[in-house]
Amino acid sequence: MKKTTRAGVALLVAGLLAGAAVGAGSALAAPPGHADTAGPDLLRAPAADAPQLENTGIWSADPVGICMTSAYRHGEYVHQGCVYDDEGGGNQYRWPNDTLLRGYTYPEDPAYRRNAADILEVRMRPEGDATAFRVTMNTMTDPELLGLTLALGDSDVPREAPHGANTVLPADRFVTVHGSEGDVTDAATGATLPDAPRVHVDVERRQVEILVPHAAWDPGTGTRRVAAAAGLWDRDAGAYLVPQATADETHPGGAVLGDPTPSAFFDVAFRFHEPFEAPYRDNDQKRAIANGDIGEFFADVDFGRLAAGADDESGVPTSGYMTRVFASHFESEQGRRLPSDPGGPAPGTGTQQGGIATGSGDGSGDQRPSLSFGYPCRDDCVPDLAGRMQRYMVYVPEAPAPEHGYASMVWTQGYALRPGDDVAGDRDLYRAFADRAGDPTMVIDVDFRGADNWGYGQGGASVFEALADARRHYDLDTERTSMGGFSSGAYTANKLSLSFPDVFSAAFICDGLNVAPSFPGLNGVADEVSETAGVDSLTRHEPGSKISALLPSRRNQPVIEWAGVNDDFIPYTITRERADAYATGDYDYEFVSHVGLAAEHLVMCKNGMWDLALDHLADGHRAVDPQHVTFVRNPLMDDPGSGLVADHAYWLSGITTRDPQRLGAVDVVTRGQGRADAPVPPSQREVGQTEGTFSPVNPYLREFRHLDAPVDADAQDVLEIRSAGVGAVTVDPERAGVGCDARLDVHTDGPLTVMLDGCDRTESFDGTDSGGLATPDTFAPADPLAPVGNPLQDAPVPAEVGNLPQPPLQGLPPLRFPPNQPGQDPAPGDGAQESPTG
């Protein structure tokens, strides 16, 4: 039975949907006159304001935005530090060792936020009777906790930094600042000079302005050496806090065992040659701080050019590897996540920043133990990297951008992996895609606030924030953006590309999990059993997190997936479920099943076999206004506080399910465009083999189907709508190619409201038949272990296993897995983007 209503109901429905709907923003690349609503509003939002990036007083230059680079701008020397590279000195931990082991660790007092000595930016400029410096910190809750030392000028031999820093570096003068106080010492004698610096602290902007009078140090108009480092200040002792073996409430930890005088510095500026593959771009810093000699890190600043107001961008790279910093729209807390922060992981969860969680932190509550790699950090959760300033890595091709801009691929890593983990020799992910002849592609590798959050909450939002930032700074073709990822990052790639399919031209899923969170291996087998039994397994999974239920949203988005028949981490049956869905459906897909060494989870996506993906991802453009849209609405994945509400796709919006705790699907065909789906060809199979970095012969089975373009058909003013579990949907008739009086042919399994946007028309329908459209399964396994609660809550154990002493292994080379190609350690500054280790 059909009931017709008009404006009154339209306004009522619009009001009810307003809280969930994502409004239209400015066009990305939609047809003229159309607002492109693809993806979350974060893609179209202006750059976020961050207090750390604001200028006041004498400062006016824009920040550089690329880590470890400097520029002369408007009479200021501006140096961009990175974020979360404040790990002090010690061993060169790489994945997976660094999921448990740390360098320096902060005192447990929450005021430090595990990030109080993280230098974001250093800038300087000459003034009339002084030299002005401004140091911006990533985190600042109390400036009295911070100690800063500037090393000004040069010396024939390294000098001992003052105030118990246990560090040497060349200098003529040392300027040390803590809170709003400071002093200048003669580097040769250690004597305190009578002319003290004038210090002003802007806590809101996390900036420390230091005016060093010329009477204490006058750079003149020559080129002078400048260095800077940050540590923690001991207010009672009037000296730097020196790390001990393990941190406590008031002392940092992480000192290398056997070192009686560990350096007090956590972060050092002007590190221009840090290798890109180090997790936080602090490989050389760790070694230097552990040795107590940071003399290799400095800037030669031409004060004559500053006085003349010269501009010079020659130190800012325009191609190759870069780590960019950007301001997020979100900051639940400053710095890093603390165990007391809300929304914490369950006991047994592995986290990137804190190691294995025991669950004794207040923020974890009384959750029952759950073995998992990371955890879904939702709107009520403080993510691992909580601060406003975030980062991502890009590789900008050497070749100039094509007429419509570079294609781009957004990449999300697996558990505890960072962007640099894919920088591994001349067959790495970046250059394979970026340097394709005739089709250069920029890779955007997103850290998403700790890489452990499975694409939920602020972690998922940061993927779109990074993409938006890259589009603001580089010439990118918004019609050719693909989404890819590895392991739990492949889960994220699936989740985001299926939730917002109209953003991405294609998806590349490299050995992806199917539910969040997961503990691969044994738990993967347990998950298979638990699904059959209807109960959860050792890992407590997020309701509604199953990817395969969302696959129908991929109707207009080609996909390539890789899996391993003998995969040791992700049982083949998990990935095979999606392969079978592709084969039996009408998807444009490639599914590659690897065998042998290349099938191993930790090798597959590091084996340099990118040729199998390049062709499939190269030429496709995203669908903007397809004639056939299928979308699975999953309200259980919504994080509205983080800007992630997936209730729209193409020319459909305001899609709501009748039950907010269950999934629904809608399928709409417009006959107004004069196009129809082409016949679906059968799937094909072929066996092949390819070369790899770790194994010369890698056999695989390739299953695939590629769809033809839509065929011409008679244009009719008709919308054919099928609904299964969906209670409301809005159609943009202009984009669909129909008029306001279009005939609506509707099949629904329950009450359905259809609104034609801009037409003052709303129709309501009843029914019991969805016309063959399947109702998506809602993943909601029972949890028989829920009554266990957290037996470790308030137990006398650390909240996390991460505050451990450092063994004296700092002389060893980095331990990478998989390893870089022999003799290669990617670093900036040379055309090949590589330099021999050592």
PDB file of N, CA and C in Angstrom, residues 738-821:
ATOM      1  N   VAL A 738      16.448  12.149 -13.363  1.00  0.00           N
ATOM      2  CA  VAL A 738      14.989  12.056 -13.448  1.00  0.00           C
ATOM      3  C   VAL A 738      14.383  13.372 -12.980  1.00  0.00           C
ATOM      4  N   GLY A 739      13.065  13.499 -13.203  1.00  0.00           N
ATOM      5  CA  GLY A 739      12.365  14.692 -12.781  1.00  0.00           C
ATOM      6  C   GLY A 739      11.676  14.506 -11.454  1.00  0.00           C
ATOM      7  N   CYS A 740      11.101  15.589 -10.961  1.00  0.00           N
ATOM      8  CA  CYS A 740      10.412  15.526  -9.674  1.00  0.00           C
ATOM      9  C   CYS A 740       9.165  14.648  -9.715  1.00  0.00           C
ATOM     10  N   ASP A 741       8.638  14.430 -10.903  1.00  0.00           N
ATOM     11  CA  ASP A 741       7.443  13.589 -11.029  1.00  0.00           C
ATOM     12  C   ASP A 741       7.775  12.172 -11.496  1.00  0.00           C
ATOM     13  N   ALA A 742       9.019  11.761 -11.313  1.00  0.00           N
ATOM     14  CA  ALA A 742       9.433  10.424 -11.750  1.00  0.00           C
ATOM     15  C   ALA A 742       8.581   9.344 -11.090  1.00  0.00           C
ATOM     16  N   ARG A 743       8.332   8.305 -11.867  1.00  0.00           N
ATOM     17  CA  ARG A 743       7.616   7.155 -11.310  1.00  0.00           C
ATOM     18  C   ARG A 743       8.555   6.364 -10.400  1.00  0.00           C
ATOM     19  N   LEU A 744       8.058   5.988  -9.242  1.00  0.00           N
ATOM     20  CA  LEU A 744       8.843   5.223  -8.278  1.00  0.00           C
ATOM     21  C   LEU A 744       8.322   3.796  -8.248  1.00  0.00           C
ATOM     22  N   ASP A 745       9.125   2.870  -8.751  1.00  0.00           N
ATOM     23  CA  ASP A 745       8.803   1.443  -8.662  1.00  0.00           C
ATOM     24  C   ASP A 745       9.527   0.884  -7.453  1.00  0.00           C
ATOM     25  N   VAL A 746       8.788   0.572  -6.397  1.00  0.00           N
ATOM     26  CA  VAL A 746       9.399   0.271  -5.105  1.00  0.00           C
ATOM     27  C   VAL A 746       9.065  -1.144  -4.675  1.00  0.00           C
ATOM     28  N   HIS A 747      10.101  -1.849  -4.213  1.00  0.00           N
ATOM     29  CA  HIS A 747       9.944  -3.136  -3.531  1.00  0.00           C
ATOM     30  C   HIS A 747      10.661  -3.003  -2.185  1.00  0.00           C
ATOM     31  N   THR A 748       9.928  -3.244  -1.114  1.00  0.00           N
ATOM     32  CA  THR A 748      10.513  -3.073   0.216  1.00  0.00           C
ATOM     33  C   THR A 748       9.987  -4.136   1.157  1.00  0.00           C
ATOM     34  N   ASP A 749      10.809  -4.515   2.121  1.00  0.00           N
ATOM     35  CA  ASP A 749      10.399  -5.537   3.088  1.00  0.00           C
ATOM     36  C   ASP A 749       9.805  -4.916   4.347  1.00  0.00           C
ATOM     37  N   GLY A 750       9.504  -3.636   4.303  1.00  0.00           N
ATOM     38  CA  GLY A 750       8.903  -2.950   5.441  1.00  0.00           C
ATOM     39  C   GLY A 750       8.674  -1.497   5.090  1.00  0.00           C
ATOM     40  N   PRO A 751       8.240  -0.692   6.050  1.00  0.00           N
ATOM     41  CA  PRO A 751       7.965   0.729   5.766  1.00  0.00           C
ATOM     42  C   PRO A 751       9.201   1.435   5.210  1.00  0.00           C
ATOM     43  N   LEU A 752       8.999   2.225   4.163  1.00  0.00           N
ATOM     44  CA  LEU A 752      10.090   2.950   3.512  1.00  0.00           C
ATOM     45  C   LEU A 752       9.595   4.333   3.112  1.00  0.00           C
ATOM     46  N   THR A 753      10.384   5.359   3.470  1.00  0.00           N
ATOM     47  CA  THR A 753      10.112   6.733   3.057  1.00  0.00           C
ATOM     48  C   THR A 753      11.144   7.144   2.023  1.00  0.00           C
ATOM     49  N   VAL A 754      10.674   7.639   0.873  1.00  0.00           N
ATOM     50  CA  VAL A 754      11.548   8.087  -0.197  1.00  0.00           C
ATOM     51  C   VAL A 754      11.323   9.576  -0.392  1.00  0.00           C
ATOM     52  N   MET A 755      12.392  10.356  -0.262  1.00  0.00           N
ATOM     53  CA  MET A 755      12.322  11.795  -0.477  1.00  0.00           C
ATOM     54  C   MET A 755      13.076  12.152  -1.749  1.00  0.00           C
ATOM     55  N   LEU A 756      12.496  12.976  -2.586  1.00  0.00           N
ATOM     56  CA  LEU A 756      13.181  13.535  -3.748  1.00  0.00           C
ATOM     57  C   LEU A 756      13.659  14.931  -3.394  1.00  0.00           C
ATOM     58  N   ASP A 757      14.953  15.057  -3.259  1.00  0.00           N
ATOM     59  CA  ASP A 757      15.548  16.290  -2.766  1.00  0.00           C
ATOM     60  C   ASP A 757      15.244  17.457  -3.708  1.00  0.00           C
ATOM     61  N   GLY A 758      14.799  18.570  -3.142  1.00  0.00           N
ATOM     62  CA  GLY A 758      14.518  19.761  -3.925  1.00  0.00           C
ATOM     63  C   GLY A 758      13.213  19.724  -4.672  1.00  0.00           C
ATOM     64  N   CYS A 759      12.414  18.696  -4.457  1.00  0.00           N
ATOM     65  CA  CYS A 759      11.169  18.537  -5.216  1.00  0.00           C
ATOM     66  C   CYS A 759       9.906  18.724  -4.377  1.00  0.00           C
ATOM     67  N   ASP A 760      10.055  18.957  -3.076  1.00  0.00           N
ATOM     68  CA  ASP A 760       8.878  19.037  -2.209  1.00  0.00           C
ATOM     69  C   ASP A 760       8.014  17.787  -2.375  1.00  0.00           C
ATOM     70  N   ARG A 761       8.740  16.640  -2.418  1.00  0.00           N
ATOM     71  CA  ARG A 761       8.012  15.390  -2.641  1.00  0.00           C
ATOM     72  C   ARG A 761       8.581  14.294  -1.748  1.00  0.00           C
ATOM     73  N   THR A 762       7.687  13.688  -0.975  1.00  0.00           N
ATOM     74  CA  THR A 762       8.046  12.550  -0.139  1.00  0.00           C
ATOM     75  C   THR A 762       6.970  11.490  -0.296  1.00  0.00           C
ATOM     76  N   GLU A 763       7.391  10.274  -0.523  1.00  0.00           N
ATOM     77  CA  GLU A 763       6.461   9.153  -0.685  1.00  0.00           C
ATOM     78  C   GLU A 763       6.755   8.101   0.383  1.00  0.00           C
ATOM     79  N   SER A 764       5.708   7.494   0.911  1.00  0.00           N
ATOM     80  CA  SER A 764       5.840   6.428   1.900  1.00  0.00           C
ATOM     81  C   SER A 764       5.270   5.141   1.326  1.00  0.00           C
ATOM     82  N   PHE A 765       5.957   4.048   1.597  1.00  0.00           N
ATOM     83  CA  PHE A 765       5.575   2.757   1.032  1.00  0.00           C
ATOM     84  C   PHE A 765       5.585   1.703   2.133  1.00  0.00           C
ATOM     85  N   ASP A 766       4.698   0.747   2.007  1.00  0.00           N
ATOM     86  CA  ASP A 766       4.694  -0.451   2.846  1.00  0.00           C
ATOM     87  C   ASP A 766       4.968  -1.647   1.959  1.00  0.00           C
ATOM     88  N   GLY A 767       5.426  -2.731   2.549  1.00  0.00           N
ATOM     89  CA  GLY A 767       5.662  -3.933   1.772  1.00  0.00           C
ATOM     90  C   GLY A 767       6.273  -5.027   2.608  1.00  0.00           C
ATOM     91  N   THR A 768       6.340  -6.190   2.033  1.00  0.00           N
ATOM     92  CA  THR A 768       6.961  -7.346   2.696  1.00  0.00           C
ATOM     93  C   THR A 768       7.960  -8.045   1.797  1.00  0.00           C
ATOM     94  N   ASP A 769       8.214  -7.482   0.620  1.00  0.00           N
ATOM     95  CA  ASP A 769       9.073  -8.137  -0.372  1.00  0.00           C
ATOM     96  C   ASP A 769      10.103  -7.130  -0.867  1.00  0.00           C
ATOM     97  N   SER A 770      11.373  -7.436  -0.658  1.00  0.00           N
ATOM     98  CA  SER A 770      12.459  -6.537  -1.071  1.00  0.00           C
ATOM     99  C   SER A 770      12.818  -6.692  -2.540  1.00  0.00           C
ATOM    100  N   GLY A 771      12.099  -7.510  -3.263  1.00  0.00           N
ATOM    101  CA  GLY A 771      12.390  -7.700  -4.676  1.00  0.00           C
ATOM    102  C   GLY A 771      13.665  -8.470  -4.922  1.00  0.00           C
ATOM    103  N   GLY A 772      14.024  -9.316  -3.983  1.00  0.00           N
ATOM    104  CA  GLY A 772      15.227 -10.143  -4.145  1.00  0.00           C
ATOM    105  C   GLY A 772      16.478  -9.556  -3.523  1.00  0.00           C
ATOM    106  N   LEU A 773      16.421  -8.331  -3.000  1.00  0.00           N
ATOM    107  CA  LEU A 773      17.590  -7.733  -2.337  1.00  0.00           C
ATOM    108  C   LEU A 773      17.771  -8.377  -0.974  1.00  0.00           C
ATOM    109  N   ALA A 774      18.979  -8.875  -0.731  1.00  0.00           N
ATOM    110  CA  ALA A 774      19.233  -9.582   0.519  1.00  0.00           C
ATOM    111  C   ALA A 774      19.402  -8.605   1.673  1.00  0.00           C
ATOM    112  N   THR A 775      18.857  -8.961   2.823  1.00  0.00           N
ATOM    113  CA  THR A 775      19.087  -8.185   4.038  1.00  0.00           C
ATOM    114  C   THR A 775      20.467  -8.526   4.594  1.00  0.00           C
ATOM    115  N   PRO A 776      21.347  -7.552   4.761  1.00  0.00           N
ATOM    116  CA  PRO A 776      22.700  -7.862   5.249  1.00  0.00           C
ATOM    117  C   PRO A 776      22.666  -8.447   6.656  1.00  0.00           C
ATOM    118  N   ASP A 777      23.534  -9.405   6.893  1.00  0.00           N
ATOM    119  CA  ASP A 777      23.659  -9.957   8.237  1.00  0.00           C
ATOM    120  C   ASP A 777      24.287  -8.920   9.162  1.00  0.00           C
ATOM    121  N   THR A 778      23.768  -8.829  10.363  1.00  0.00           N
ATOM    122  CA  THR A 778      24.330  -7.943  11.373  1.00  0.00           C
ATOM    123  C   THR A 778      25.213  -8.764  12.298  1.00  0.00           C
ATOM    124  N   PHE A 779      26.497  -8.511  12.250  1.00  0.00           N
ATOM    125  CA  PHE A 779      27.470  -9.277  13.029  1.00  0.00           C
ATOM    126  C   PHE A 779      27.347  -8.879  14.505  1.00  0.00           C
ATOM    127  N   ALA A 780      26.845  -9.784  15.323  1.00  0.00           N
ATOM    128  CA  ALA A 780      26.642  -9.508  16.747  1.00  0.00           C
ATOM    129  C   ALA A 780      26.802 -10.797  17.534  1.00  0.00           C
ATOM    130  N   PRO A 781      28.030 -11.348  17.597  1.00  0.00           N
ATOM    131  CA  PRO A 781      28.222 -12.623  18.295  1.00  0.00           C
ATOM    132  C   PRO A 781      28.060 -12.470  19.800  1.00  0.00           C
ATOM    133  N   ALA A 782      27.526 -13.482  20.419  1.00  0.00           N
ATOM    134  CA  ALA A 782      27.427 -13.491  21.874  1.00  0.00           C
ATOM    135  C   ALA A 782      28.817 -13.592  22.482  1.00  0.00           C
ATOM    136  N   ASP A 783      28.997 -13.047  23.648  1.00  0.00           N
ATOM    137  CA  ASP A 783      30.288 -13.057  24.323  1.00  0.00           C
ATOM    138  C   ASP A 783      30.174 -13.818  25.640  1.00  0.00           C
ATOM    139  N   PRO A 784      30.454 -15.109  25.633  1.00  0.00           N
ATOM    140  CA  PRO A 784      30.303 -15.893  26.868  1.00  0.00           C
ATOM    141  C   PRO A 784      31.326 -15.525  27.933  1.00  0.00           C
ATOM    142  N   LEU A 785      32.387 -14.796  27.568  1.00  0.00           N
ATOM    143  CA  LEU A 785      33.411 -14.418  28.545  1.00  0.00           C
ATOM    144  C   LEU A 785      33.129 -13.073  29.198  1.00  0.00           C
ATOM    145  N   ALA A 786      32.036 -12.422  28.813  1.00  0.00           N
ATOM    146  CA  ALA A 786      31.740 -11.106  29.385  1.00  0.00           C
ATOM    147  C   ALA A 786      31.677 -11.122  30.908  1.00  0.00           C
ATOM    148  N   PRO A 787      31.104 -12.171  31.540  1.00  0.00           N
ATOM    149  CA  PRO A 787      31.043 -12.164  33.014  1.00  0.00           C
ATOM    150  C   PRO A 787      32.408 -12.211  33.686  1.00  0.00           C
ATOM    151  N   VAL A 788      33.442 -12.565  32.930  1.00  0.00           N
ATOM    152  CA  VAL A 788      34.776 -12.641  33.541  1.00  0.00           C
ATOM    153  C   VAL A 788      35.231 -11.275  34.027  1.00  0.00           C
ATOM    154  N   GLY A 789      34.830 -10.228  33.289  1.00  0.00           N
ATOM    155  CA  GLY A 789      35.289  -8.897  33.646  1.00  0.00           C
ATOM    156  C   GLY A 789      36.796  -8.793  33.535  1.00  0.00           C
ATOM    157  N   ASN A 790      37.372  -7.859  34.248  1.00  0.00           N
ATOM    158  CA  ASN A 790      38.818  -7.639  34.216  1.00  0.00           C
ATOM    159  C   ASN A 790      39.431  -8.083  35.533  1.00  0.00           C
ATOM    160  N   PRO A 791      39.969  -9.294  35.583  1.00  0.00           N
ATOM    161  CA  PRO A 791      40.569  -9.759  36.841  1.00  0.00           C
ATOM    162  C   PRO A 791      41.825  -8.997  37.228  1.00  0.00           C
ATOM    163  N   LEU A 792      42.390  -8.222  36.314  1.00  0.00           N
ATOM    164  CA  LEU A 792      43.592  -7.451  36.616  1.00  0.00           C
ATOM    165  C   LEU A 792      43.288  -6.020  37.043  1.00  0.00           C
ATOM    166  N   GLN A 793      42.007  -5.637  37.055  1.00  0.00           N
ATOM    167  CA  GLN A 793      41.667  -4.286  37.454  1.00  0.00           C
ATOM    168  C   GLN A 793      42.148  -4.033  38.880  1.00  0.00           C
ATOM    169  N   ASP A 794      42.899  -2.946  39.054  1.00  0.00           N
ATOM    170  CA  ASP A 794      43.438  -2.530  40.356  1.00  0.00           C
ATOM    171  C   ASP A 794      44.468  -3.506  40.910  1.00  0.00           C
ATOM    172  N   ALA A 795      44.938  -4.437  40.078  1.00  0.00           N
ATOM    173  CA  ALA A 795      45.998  -5.336  40.538  1.00  0.00           C
ATOM    174  C   ALA A 795      47.331  -4.587  40.546  1.00  0.00           C
ATOM    175  N   PRO A 796      48.292  -5.024  41.363  1.00  0.00           N
ATOM    176  CA  PRO A 796      49.588  -4.314  41.459  1.00  0.00           C
ATOM    177  C   PRO A 796      50.516  -4.656  40.296  1.00  0.00           C
ATOM    178  N   VAL A 797      50.050  -4.358  39.089  1.00  0.00           N
ATOM    179  CA  VAL A 797      50.871  -4.577  37.899  1.00  0.00           C
ATOM    180  C   VAL A 797      50.827  -3.304  37.070  1.00  0.00           C
ATOM    181  N   PRO A 798      51.809  -3.085  36.205  1.00  0.00           N
ATOM    182  CA  PRO A 798      51.775  -1.872  35.370  1.00  0.00           C
ATOM    183  C   PRO A 798      50.545  -1.876  34.474  1.00  0.00           C
ATOM    184  N   ALA A 799      50.062  -0.682  34.168  1.00  0.00           N
ATOM    185  CA  ALA A 799      48.907  -0.580  33.275  1.00  0.00           C
ATOM    186  C   ALA A 799      49.239  -1.103  31.895  1.00  0.00           C
ATOM    187  N   GLU A 800      50.484  -0.965  31.494  1.00  0.00           N
ATOM    188  CA  GLU A 800      50.923  -1.422  30.177  1.00  0.00           C
ATOM    189  C   GLU A 800      52.338  -1.976  30.314  1.00  0.00           C
ATOM    190  N   VAL A 801      52.681  -2.915  29.466  1.00  0.00           N
ATOM    191  CA  VAL A 801      54.043  -3.437  29.438  1.00  0.00           C
ATOM    192  C   VAL A 801      54.817  -2.635  28.397  1.00  0.00           C
ATOM    193  N   GLY A 802      55.354  -1.514  28.790  1.00  0.00           N
ATOM    194  CA  GLY A 802      56.096  -0.669  27.871  1.00  0.00           C
ATOM    195  C   GLY A 802      57.195   0.113  28.559  1.00  0.00           C
ATOM    196  N   ASN A 803      57.154   0.149  29.886  1.00  0.00           N
ATOM    197  CA  ASN A 803      58.112   0.927  30.674  1.00  0.00           C
ATOM    198  C   ASN A 803      59.208  -0.007  31.180  1.00  0.00           C
ATOM    199  N   LEU A 804      60.088  -0.413  30.263  1.00  0.00           N
ATOM    200  CA  LEU A 804      61.127  -1.376  30.594  1.00  0.00           C
ATOM    201  C   LEU A 804      62.504  -0.751  30.405  1.00  0.00           C
ATOM    202  N   PRO A 805      63.508  -1.227  31.137  1.00  0.00           N
ATOM    203  CA  PRO A 805      64.872  -0.724  30.914  1.00  0.00           C
ATOM    204  C   PRO A 805      65.359  -1.085  29.516  1.00  0.00           C
ATOM    205  N   GLN A 806      66.294  -0.283  29.010  1.00  0.00           N
ATOM    206  CA  GLN A 806      66.888  -0.564  27.712  1.00  0.00           C
ATOM    207  C   GLN A 806      68.168  -1.360  27.885  1.00  0.00           C
ATOM    208  N   PRO A 807      68.272  -2.507  27.244  1.00  0.00           N
ATOM    209  CA  PRO A 807      69.548  -3.236  27.282  1.00  0.00           C
ATOM    210  C   PRO A 807      70.593  -2.487  26.465  1.00  0.00           C
ATOM    211  N   PRO A 808      71.860  -2.683  26.755  1.00  0.00           N
ATOM    212  CA  PRO A 808      72.936  -1.944  26.058  1.00  0.00           C
ATOM    213  C   PRO A 808      73.210  -2.512  24.662  1.00  0.00           C
ATOM    214  N   LEU A 809      72.250  -2.327  23.766  1.00  0.00           N
ATOM    215  CA  LEU A 809      72.360  -2.838  22.396  1.00  0.00           C
ATOM    216  C   LEU A 809      72.348  -1.711  21.370  1.00  0.00           C
ATOM    217  N   GLN A 810      72.643  -0.499  21.813  1.00  0.00           N
ATOM    218  CA  GLN A 810      72.507   0.634  20.908  1.00  0.00           C
ATOM    219  C   GLN A 810      73.519   0.611  19.775  1.00  0.00           C
ATOM    220  N   GLY A 811      74.560  -0.211  19.875  1.00  0.00           N
ATOM    221  CA  GLY A 811      75.525  -0.289  18.786  1.00  0.00           C
ATOM    222  C   GLY A 811      75.104  -1.187  17.646  1.00  0.00           C
ATOM    223  N   LEU A 812      74.017  -1.936  17.839  1.00  0.00           N
ATOM    224  CA  LEU A 812      73.560  -2.849  16.792  1.00  0.00           C
ATOM    225  C   LEU A 812      72.806  -2.086  15.706  1.00  0.00           C
ATOM    226  N   PRO A 813      72.851  -2.574  14.476  1.00  0.00           N
ATOM    227  CA  PRO A 813      72.059  -1.932  13.418  1.00  0.00           C
ATOM    228  C   PRO A 813      70.574  -2.182  13.651  1.00  0.00           C
ATOM    229  N   PRO A 814      69.711  -1.415  12.989  1.00  0.00           N
ATOM    230  CA  PRO A 814      68.267  -1.632  13.156  1.00  0.00           C
ATOM    231  C   PRO A 814      67.867  -3.049  12.785  1.00  0.00           C
ATOM    232  N   LEU A 815      66.963  -3.605  13.576  1.00  0.00           N
ATOM    233  CA  LEU A 815      66.437  -4.941  13.305  1.00  0.00           C
ATOM    234  C   LEU A 815      65.081  -4.766  12.635  1.00  0.00           C
ATOM    235  N   ARG A 816      65.032  -4.946  11.318  1.00  0.00           N
ATOM    236  CA  ARG A 816      63.806  -4.740  10.557  1.00  0.00           C
ATOM    237  C   ARG A 816      63.218  -6.092  10.156  1.00  0.00           C
ATOM    238  N   PHE A 817      61.891  -6.130  10.066  1.00  0.00           N
ATOM    239  CA  PHE A 817      61.250  -7.301   9.466  1.00  0.00           C
ATOM    240  C   PHE A 817      60.052  -6.832   8.660  1.00  0.00           C
ATOM    241  N   PRO A 818      60.007  -7.238   7.413  1.00  0.00           N
ATOM    242  CA  PRO A 818      61.099  -7.835   6.647  1.00  0.00           C
ATOM    243  C   PRO A 818      62.249  -6.845   6.491  1.00  0.00           C
ATOM    244  N   PRO A 819      63.448  -7.324   6.286  1.00  0.00           N
ATOM    245  CA  PRO A 819      64.595  -6.413   6.230  1.00  0.00           C
ATOM    246  C   PRO A 819      64.616  -5.608   4.943  1.00  0.00           C
ATOM    247  N   ASN A 820      65.302  -4.466   4.999  1.00  0.00           N
ATOM    248  CA  ASN A 820      65.550  -3.727   3.771  1.00  0.00           C
ATOM    249  C   ASN A 820      66.467  -4.532   2.874  1.00  0.00           C
ATOM    250  N   GLN A 821      66.520  -4.167   1.609  1.00  0.00           N
ATOM    251  CA  GLN A 821      67.477  -4.802   0.723  1.00  0.00           C
ATOM    252  C   GLN A 821      68.886  -4.509   1.228  1.00  0.00           C
TER     253      GLN A 821
END
